[in-house]
PDB file of C-alpha atoms in Angstrom:
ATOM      1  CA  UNK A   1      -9.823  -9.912  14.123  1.00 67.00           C
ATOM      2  CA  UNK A   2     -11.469 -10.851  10.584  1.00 76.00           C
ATOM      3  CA  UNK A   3     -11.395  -8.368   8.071  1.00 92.00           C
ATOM      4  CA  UNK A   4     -14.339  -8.110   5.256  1.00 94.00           C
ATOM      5  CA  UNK A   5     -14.117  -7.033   1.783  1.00 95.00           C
ATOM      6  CA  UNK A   6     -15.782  -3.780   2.746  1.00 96.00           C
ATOM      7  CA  UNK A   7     -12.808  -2.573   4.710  1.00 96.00           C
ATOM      8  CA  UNK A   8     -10.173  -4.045   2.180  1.00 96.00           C
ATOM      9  CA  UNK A   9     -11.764  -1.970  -0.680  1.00 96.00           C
ATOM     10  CA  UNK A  10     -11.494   0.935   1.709  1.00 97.00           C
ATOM     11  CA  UNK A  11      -8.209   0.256   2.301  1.00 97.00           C
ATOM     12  CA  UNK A  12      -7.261  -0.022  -1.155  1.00 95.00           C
ATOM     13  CA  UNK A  13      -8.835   3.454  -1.744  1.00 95.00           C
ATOM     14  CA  UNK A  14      -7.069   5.163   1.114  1.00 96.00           C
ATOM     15  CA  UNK A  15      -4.054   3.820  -0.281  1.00 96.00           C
ATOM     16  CA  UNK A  16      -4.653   5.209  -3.520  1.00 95.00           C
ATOM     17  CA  UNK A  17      -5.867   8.546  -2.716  1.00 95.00           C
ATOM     18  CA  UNK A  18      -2.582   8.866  -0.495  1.00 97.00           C
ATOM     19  CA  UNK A  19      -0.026   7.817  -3.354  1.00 96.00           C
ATOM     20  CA  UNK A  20      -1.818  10.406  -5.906  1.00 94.00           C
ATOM     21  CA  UNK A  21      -1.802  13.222  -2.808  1.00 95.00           C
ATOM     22  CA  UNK A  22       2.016  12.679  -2.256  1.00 96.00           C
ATOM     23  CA  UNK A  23       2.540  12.085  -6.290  1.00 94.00           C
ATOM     24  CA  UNK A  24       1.170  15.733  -6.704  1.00 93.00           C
ATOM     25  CA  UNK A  25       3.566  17.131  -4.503  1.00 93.00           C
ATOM     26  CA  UNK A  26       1.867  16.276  -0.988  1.00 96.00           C
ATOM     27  CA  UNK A  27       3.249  15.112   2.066  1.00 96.00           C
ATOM     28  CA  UNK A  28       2.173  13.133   5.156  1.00 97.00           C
ATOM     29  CA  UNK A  29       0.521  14.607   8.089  1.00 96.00           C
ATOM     30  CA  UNK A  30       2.332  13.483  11.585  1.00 97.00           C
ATOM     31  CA  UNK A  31      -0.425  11.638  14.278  1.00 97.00           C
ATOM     32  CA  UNK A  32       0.074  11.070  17.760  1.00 95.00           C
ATOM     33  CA  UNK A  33       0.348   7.829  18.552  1.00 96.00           C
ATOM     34  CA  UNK A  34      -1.107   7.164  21.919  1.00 95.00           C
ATOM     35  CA  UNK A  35       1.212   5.865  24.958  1.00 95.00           C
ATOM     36  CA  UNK A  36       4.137   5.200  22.335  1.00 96.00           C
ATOM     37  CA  UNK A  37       7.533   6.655  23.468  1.00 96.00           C
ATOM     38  CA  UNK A  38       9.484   8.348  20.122  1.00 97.00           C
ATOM     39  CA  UNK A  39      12.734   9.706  20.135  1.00 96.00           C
ATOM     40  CA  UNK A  40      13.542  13.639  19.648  1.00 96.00           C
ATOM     41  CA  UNK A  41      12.404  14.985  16.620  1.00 96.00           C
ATOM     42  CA  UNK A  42      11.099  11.155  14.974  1.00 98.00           C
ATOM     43  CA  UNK A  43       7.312  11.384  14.041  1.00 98.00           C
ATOM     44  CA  UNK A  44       4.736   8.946  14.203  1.00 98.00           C
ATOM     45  CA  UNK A  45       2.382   8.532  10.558  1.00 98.00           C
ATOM     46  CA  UNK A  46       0.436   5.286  11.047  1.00 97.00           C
ATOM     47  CA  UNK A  47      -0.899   3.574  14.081  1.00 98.00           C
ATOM     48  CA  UNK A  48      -3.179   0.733  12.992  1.00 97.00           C
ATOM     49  CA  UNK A  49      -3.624  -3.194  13.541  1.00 98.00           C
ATOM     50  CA  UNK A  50      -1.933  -5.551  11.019  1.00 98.00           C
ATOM     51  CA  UNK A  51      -1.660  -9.448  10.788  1.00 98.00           C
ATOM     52  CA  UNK A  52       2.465  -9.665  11.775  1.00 98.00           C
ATOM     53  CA  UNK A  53       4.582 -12.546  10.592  1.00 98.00           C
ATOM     54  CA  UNK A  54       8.173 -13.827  10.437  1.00 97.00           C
ATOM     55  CA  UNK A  55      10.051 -15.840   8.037  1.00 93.00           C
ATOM     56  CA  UNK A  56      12.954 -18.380  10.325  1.00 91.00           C
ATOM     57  CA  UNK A  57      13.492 -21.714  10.238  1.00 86.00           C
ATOM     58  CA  UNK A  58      13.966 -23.792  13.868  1.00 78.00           C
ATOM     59  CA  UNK A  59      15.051 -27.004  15.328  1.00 61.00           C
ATOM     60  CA  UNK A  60      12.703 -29.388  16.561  1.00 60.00           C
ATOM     61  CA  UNK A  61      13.584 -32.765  18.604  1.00 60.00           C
ATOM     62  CA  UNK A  62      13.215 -36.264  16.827  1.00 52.00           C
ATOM     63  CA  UNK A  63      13.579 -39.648  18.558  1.00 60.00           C
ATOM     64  CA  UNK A  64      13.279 -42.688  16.743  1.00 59.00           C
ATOM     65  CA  UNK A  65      11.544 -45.380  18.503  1.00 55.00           C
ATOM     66  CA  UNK A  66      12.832 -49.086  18.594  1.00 55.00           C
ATOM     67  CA  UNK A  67      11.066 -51.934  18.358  1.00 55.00           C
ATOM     68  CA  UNK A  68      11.623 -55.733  19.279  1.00 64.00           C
ATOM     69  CA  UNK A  69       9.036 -58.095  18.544  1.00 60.00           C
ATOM     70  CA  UNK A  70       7.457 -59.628  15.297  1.00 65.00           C
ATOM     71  CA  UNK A  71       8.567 -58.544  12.034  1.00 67.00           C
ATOM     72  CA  UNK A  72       4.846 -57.148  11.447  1.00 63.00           C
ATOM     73  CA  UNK A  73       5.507 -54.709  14.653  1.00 59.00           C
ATOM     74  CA  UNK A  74       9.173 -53.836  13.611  1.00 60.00           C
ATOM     75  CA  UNK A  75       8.050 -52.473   9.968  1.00 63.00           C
ATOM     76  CA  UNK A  76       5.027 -50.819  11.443  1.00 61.00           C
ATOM     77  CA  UNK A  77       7.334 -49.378  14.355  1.00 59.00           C
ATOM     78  CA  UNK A  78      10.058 -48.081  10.877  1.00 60.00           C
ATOM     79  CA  UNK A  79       7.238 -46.760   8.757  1.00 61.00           C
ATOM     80  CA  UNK A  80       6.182 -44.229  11.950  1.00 61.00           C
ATOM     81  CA  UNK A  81       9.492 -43.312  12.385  1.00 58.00           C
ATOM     82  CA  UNK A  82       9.445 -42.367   9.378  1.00 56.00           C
ATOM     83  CA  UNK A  83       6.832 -40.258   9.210  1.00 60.00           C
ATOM     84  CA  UNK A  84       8.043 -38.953  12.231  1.00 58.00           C
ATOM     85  CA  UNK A  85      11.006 -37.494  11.309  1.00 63.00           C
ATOM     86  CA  UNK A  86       9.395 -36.410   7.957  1.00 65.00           C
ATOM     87  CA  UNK A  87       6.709 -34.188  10.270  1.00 65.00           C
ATOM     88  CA  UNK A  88      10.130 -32.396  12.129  1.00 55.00           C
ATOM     89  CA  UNK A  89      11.617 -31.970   9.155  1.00 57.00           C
ATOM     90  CA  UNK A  90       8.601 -30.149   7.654  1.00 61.00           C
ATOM     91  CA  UNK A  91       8.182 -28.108  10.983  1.00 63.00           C
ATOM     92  CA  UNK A  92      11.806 -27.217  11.106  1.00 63.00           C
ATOM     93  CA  UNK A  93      11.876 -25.644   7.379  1.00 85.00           C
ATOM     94  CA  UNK A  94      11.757 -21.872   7.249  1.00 85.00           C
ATOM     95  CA  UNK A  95       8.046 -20.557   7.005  1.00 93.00           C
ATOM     96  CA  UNK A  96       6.212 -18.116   8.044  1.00 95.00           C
ATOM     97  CA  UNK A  97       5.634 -18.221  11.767  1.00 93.00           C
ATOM     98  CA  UNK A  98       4.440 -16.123  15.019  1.00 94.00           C
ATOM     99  CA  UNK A  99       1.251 -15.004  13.029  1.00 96.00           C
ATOM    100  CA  UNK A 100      -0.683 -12.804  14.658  1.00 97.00           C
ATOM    101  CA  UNK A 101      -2.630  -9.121  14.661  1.00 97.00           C
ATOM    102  CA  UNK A 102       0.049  -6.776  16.118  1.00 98.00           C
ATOM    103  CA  UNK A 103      -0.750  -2.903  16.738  1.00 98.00           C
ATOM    104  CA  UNK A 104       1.645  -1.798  13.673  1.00 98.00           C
ATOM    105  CA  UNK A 105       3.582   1.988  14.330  1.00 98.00           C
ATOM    106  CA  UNK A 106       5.028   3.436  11.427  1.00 98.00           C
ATOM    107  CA  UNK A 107       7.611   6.532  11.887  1.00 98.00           C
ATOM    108  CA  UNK A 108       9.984   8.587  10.186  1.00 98.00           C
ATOM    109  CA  UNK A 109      13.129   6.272  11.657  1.00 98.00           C
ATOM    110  CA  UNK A 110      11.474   2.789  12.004  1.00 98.00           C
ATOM    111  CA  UNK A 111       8.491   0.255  12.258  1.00 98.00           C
ATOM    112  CA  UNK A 112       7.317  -0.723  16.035  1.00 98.00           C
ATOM    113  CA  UNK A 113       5.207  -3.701  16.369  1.00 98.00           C
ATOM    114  CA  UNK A 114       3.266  -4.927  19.647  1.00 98.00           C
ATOM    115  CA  UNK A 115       3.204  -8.422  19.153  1.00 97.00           C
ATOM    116  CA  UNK A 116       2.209 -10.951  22.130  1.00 95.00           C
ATOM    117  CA  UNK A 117       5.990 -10.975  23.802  1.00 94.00           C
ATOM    118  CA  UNK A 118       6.492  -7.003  23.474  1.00 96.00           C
ATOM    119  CA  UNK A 119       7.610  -4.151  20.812  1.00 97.00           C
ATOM    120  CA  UNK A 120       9.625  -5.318  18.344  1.00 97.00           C
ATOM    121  CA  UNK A 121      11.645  -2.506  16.488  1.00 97.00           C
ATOM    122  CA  UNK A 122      12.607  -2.509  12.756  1.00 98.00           C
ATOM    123  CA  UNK A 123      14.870   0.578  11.952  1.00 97.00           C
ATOM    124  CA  UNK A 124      14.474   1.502   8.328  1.00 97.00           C
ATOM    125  CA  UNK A 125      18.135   2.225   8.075  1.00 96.00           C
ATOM    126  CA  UNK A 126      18.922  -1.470   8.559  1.00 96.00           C
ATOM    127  CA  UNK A 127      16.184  -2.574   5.742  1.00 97.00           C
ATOM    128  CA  UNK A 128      17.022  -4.141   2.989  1.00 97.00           C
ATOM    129  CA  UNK A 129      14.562  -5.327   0.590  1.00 97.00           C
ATOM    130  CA  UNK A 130      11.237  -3.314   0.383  1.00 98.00           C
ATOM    131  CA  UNK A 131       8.276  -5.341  -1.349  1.00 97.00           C
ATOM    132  CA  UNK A 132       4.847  -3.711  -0.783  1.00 97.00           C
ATOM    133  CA  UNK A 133       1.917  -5.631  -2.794  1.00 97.00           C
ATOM    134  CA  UNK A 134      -0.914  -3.988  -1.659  1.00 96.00           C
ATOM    135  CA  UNK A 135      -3.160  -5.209  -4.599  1.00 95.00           C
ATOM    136  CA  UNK A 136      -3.047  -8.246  -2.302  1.00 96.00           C
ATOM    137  CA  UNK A 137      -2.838  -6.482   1.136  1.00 98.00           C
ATOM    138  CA  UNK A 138       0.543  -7.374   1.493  1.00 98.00           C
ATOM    139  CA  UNK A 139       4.266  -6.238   2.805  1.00 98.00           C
ATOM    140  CA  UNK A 140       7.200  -8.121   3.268  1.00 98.00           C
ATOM    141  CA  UNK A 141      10.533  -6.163   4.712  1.00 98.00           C
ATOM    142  CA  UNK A 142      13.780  -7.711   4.926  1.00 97.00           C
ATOM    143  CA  UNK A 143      16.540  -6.453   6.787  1.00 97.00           C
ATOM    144  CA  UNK A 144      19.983  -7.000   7.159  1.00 94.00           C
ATOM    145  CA  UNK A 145      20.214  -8.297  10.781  1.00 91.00           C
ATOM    146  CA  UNK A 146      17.029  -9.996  11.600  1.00 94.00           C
ATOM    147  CA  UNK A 147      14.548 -12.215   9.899  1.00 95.00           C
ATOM    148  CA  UNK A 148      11.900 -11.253   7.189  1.00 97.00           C
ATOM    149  CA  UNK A 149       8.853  -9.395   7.995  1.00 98.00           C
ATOM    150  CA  UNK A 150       5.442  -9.746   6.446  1.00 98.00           C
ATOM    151  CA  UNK A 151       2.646  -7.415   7.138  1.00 98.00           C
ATOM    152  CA  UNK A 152      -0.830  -8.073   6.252  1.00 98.00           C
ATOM    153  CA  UNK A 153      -4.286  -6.685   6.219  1.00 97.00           C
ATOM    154  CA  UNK A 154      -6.481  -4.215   5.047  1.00 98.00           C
ATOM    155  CA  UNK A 155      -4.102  -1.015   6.463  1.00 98.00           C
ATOM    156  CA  UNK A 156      -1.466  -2.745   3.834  1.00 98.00           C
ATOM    157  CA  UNK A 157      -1.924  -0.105   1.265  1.00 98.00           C
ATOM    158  CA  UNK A 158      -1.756   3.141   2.853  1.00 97.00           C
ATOM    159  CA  UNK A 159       1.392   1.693   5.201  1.00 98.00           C
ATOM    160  CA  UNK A 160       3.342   0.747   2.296  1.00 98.00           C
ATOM    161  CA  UNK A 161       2.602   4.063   0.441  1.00 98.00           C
ATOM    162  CA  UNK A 162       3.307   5.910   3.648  1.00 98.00           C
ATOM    163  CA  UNK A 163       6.618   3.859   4.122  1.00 98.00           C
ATOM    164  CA  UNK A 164       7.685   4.255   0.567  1.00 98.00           C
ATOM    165  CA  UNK A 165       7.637   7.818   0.783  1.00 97.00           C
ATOM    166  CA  UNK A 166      10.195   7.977   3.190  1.00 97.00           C
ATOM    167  CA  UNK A 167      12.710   5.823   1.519  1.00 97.00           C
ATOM    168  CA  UNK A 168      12.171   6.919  -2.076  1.00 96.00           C
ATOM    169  CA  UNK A 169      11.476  10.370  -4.102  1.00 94.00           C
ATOM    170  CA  UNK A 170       7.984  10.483  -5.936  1.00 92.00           C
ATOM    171  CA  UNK A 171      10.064   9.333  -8.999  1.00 92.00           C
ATOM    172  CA  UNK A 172      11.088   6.470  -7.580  1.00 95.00           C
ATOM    173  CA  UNK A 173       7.753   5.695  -5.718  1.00 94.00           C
ATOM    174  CA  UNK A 174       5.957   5.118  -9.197  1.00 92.00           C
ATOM    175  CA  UNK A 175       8.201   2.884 -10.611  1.00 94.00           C
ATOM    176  CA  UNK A 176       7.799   0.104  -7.727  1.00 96.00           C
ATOM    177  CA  UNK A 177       6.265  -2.620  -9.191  1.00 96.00           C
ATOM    178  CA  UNK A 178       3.450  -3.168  -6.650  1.00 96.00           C
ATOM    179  CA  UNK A 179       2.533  -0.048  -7.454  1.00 96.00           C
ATOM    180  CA  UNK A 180       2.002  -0.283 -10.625  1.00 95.00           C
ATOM    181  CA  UNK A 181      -2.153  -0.449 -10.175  1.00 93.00           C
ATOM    182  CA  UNK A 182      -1.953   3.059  -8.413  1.00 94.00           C
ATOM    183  CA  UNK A 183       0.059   4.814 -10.746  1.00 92.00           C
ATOM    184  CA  UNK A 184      -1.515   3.801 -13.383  1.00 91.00           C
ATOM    185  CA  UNK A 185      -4.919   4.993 -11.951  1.00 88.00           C
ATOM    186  CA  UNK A 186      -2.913   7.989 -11.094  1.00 89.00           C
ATOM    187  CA  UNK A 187      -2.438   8.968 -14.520  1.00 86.00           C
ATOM    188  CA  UNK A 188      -5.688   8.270 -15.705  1.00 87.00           C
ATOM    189  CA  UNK A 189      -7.134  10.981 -13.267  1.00 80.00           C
ATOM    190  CA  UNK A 190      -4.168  13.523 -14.070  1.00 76.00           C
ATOM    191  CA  UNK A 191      -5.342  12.896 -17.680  1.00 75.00           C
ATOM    192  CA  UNK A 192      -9.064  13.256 -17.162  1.00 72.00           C
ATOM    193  CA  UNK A 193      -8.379  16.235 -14.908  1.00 69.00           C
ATOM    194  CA  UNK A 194      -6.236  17.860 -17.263  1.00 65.00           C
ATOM    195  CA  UNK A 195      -8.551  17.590 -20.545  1.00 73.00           C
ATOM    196  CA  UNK A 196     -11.676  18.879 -17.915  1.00 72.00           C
ATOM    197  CA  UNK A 197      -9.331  22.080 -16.949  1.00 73.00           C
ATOM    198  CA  UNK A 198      -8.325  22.434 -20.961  1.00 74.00           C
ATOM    199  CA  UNK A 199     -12.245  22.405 -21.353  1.00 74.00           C
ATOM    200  CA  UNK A 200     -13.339  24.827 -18.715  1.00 78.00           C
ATOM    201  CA  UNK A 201     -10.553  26.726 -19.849  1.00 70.00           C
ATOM    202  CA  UNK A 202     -11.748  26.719 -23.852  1.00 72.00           C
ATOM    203  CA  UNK A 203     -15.177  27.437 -22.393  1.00 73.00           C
ATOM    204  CA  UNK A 204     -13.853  30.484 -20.323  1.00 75.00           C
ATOM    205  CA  UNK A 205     -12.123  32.321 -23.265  1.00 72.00           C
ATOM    206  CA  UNK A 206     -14.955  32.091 -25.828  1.00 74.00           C
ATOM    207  CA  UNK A 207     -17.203  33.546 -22.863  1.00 77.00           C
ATOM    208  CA  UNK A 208     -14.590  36.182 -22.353  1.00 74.00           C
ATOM    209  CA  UNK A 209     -14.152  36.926 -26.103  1.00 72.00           C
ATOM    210  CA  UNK A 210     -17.845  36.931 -26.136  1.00 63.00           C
ATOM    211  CA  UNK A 211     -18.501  39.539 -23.571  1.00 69.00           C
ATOM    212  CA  UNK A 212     -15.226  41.949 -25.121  1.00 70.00           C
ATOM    213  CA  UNK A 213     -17.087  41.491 -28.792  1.00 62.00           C
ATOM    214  CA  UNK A 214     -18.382  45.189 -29.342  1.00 56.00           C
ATOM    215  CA  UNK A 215     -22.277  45.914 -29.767  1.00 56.00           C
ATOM    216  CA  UNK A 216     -22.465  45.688 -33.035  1.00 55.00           C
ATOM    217  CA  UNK A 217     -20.551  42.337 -33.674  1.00 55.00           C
ATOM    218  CA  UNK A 218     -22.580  40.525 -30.693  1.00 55.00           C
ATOM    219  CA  UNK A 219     -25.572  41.435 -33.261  1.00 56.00           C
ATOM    220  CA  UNK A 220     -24.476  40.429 -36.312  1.00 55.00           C
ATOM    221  CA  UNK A 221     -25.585  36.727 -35.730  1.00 60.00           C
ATOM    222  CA  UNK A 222     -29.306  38.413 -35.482  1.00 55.00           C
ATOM    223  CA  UNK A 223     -28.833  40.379 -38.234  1.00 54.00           C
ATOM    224  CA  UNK A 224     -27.484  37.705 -40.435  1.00 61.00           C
ATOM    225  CA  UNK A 225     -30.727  35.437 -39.380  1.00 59.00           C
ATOM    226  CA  UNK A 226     -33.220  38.285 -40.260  1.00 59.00           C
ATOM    227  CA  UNK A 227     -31.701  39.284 -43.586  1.00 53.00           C
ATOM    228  CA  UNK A 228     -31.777  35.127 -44.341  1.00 63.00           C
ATOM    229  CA  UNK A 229     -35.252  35.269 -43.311  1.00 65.00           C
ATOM    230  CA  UNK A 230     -36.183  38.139 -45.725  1.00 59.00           C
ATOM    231  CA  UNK A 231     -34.497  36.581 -48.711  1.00 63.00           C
ATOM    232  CA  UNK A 232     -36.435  33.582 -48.314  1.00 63.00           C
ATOM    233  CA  UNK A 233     -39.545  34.898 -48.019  1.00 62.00           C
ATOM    234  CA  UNK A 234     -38.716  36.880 -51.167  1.00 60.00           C
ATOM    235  CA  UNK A 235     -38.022  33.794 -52.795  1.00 56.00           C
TER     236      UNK A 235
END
């Protein structure tokens, strides 16, 4: 599945519209997530795909080869062995591996993931480290008992918002570094919201005082301009 900038930028915006809903005091809405089996009482708030990944290291066989013959064939037969082992090495090393696009269920107790073998399950209660980017459509989880997780894609945003917001308070939420980008435009629209009510609101009360002004004081203004008018004519 390739993903274009048109639904990363609407990714990014869902994501940001849903961390300034639940920073104003909103919550999620449950969905049903088709054919998925939850326990009593857990709830189901994203069902999307995502690009799944896991961080391991593994071992991988290495046999030299030996060579008898001419000094020529004996370096040559050294120098691949070499390289070889050099290419197991590399492919042993922890990386990211198993990457894929996984149907990606978040709930209330823990993230389920359909990747190629089956549903992998990743309780929230076991989770230890919690780094959402999604400036760069990104999550990686780490729990206690099982390898890193990394999440990608254009969903990124809204997951990691979603997620966040049931392991942290709003306080907490804003002060995540990744982020940072959202409440920061979060503020700017509580600002530019508030200064549009405080105008509407200025604009109300001089109506009001307008309309309560008796007769003769709504008049004055007219008054005032035809008594101006007179003088200068005078003049």
């Amino acid at each position: 599945m390739a993903w274009g900038p048109q639904e990363h930028q609407d990714g990014l915006t869902a994501g940001g519209n849903l961390f300034r809903h639940l920073m104003s005091g909103g919550a999620l809405n449950p969905l049903h997530a088709g054919g998925v089996v939850l326990r009593r009482g857990e709830r189901a708030y994203a069902d999307l795909p995502l690009e799944y990944s896991r961080f391991y290291g593994t071992a991988v066989q290495h046999q030299s080869v030996v060579a008898i013959g001419s000094p020529a064939l004996m370096l040559g037969t050294m120098a691949g062995n070499v390289i070889a082992r050099k290419r197991a090495e590399s492919a042993a090393a922890p990386q990211w591996r198993e990457h894929q696009i996984a149907r990606t269920v978040l709930t209330d107790q823990r993230i389920m993931i359909a990747v190629r073998t089956g549903w992998l399950m990743f309780w929230h209660g076991g989770l230890v480290e919690f780094v959402p980017t999604p400036d760069t459509f990104t999550m990686v989880l780490s729990y206690a008992d099982t390898e890193p997780v990394m999440l990608r894609g254009p969903g990124v945003p809204w997951v990691a918002v979603s997620m966040a917001s049931l392991l942290y308070d709003a306080e907490q939420m804003s002060r995540i570094p990744g982020f940072a980008s959202m409440a920061a435009w979060y503020r700017s629209q509580t600002q530019r919201e508030y200064q549009l009510n405080r105008q509407r609101e200025l604009e109300a009360a001089a109506a009001s005082a307008h309309d309560q002004a008796s007769p003769a004081q709504q008049g004055l203004p007219v008054i005032q301009a035809k008594v101006q008018e007179a003088s200068d004519e005078s003049s």
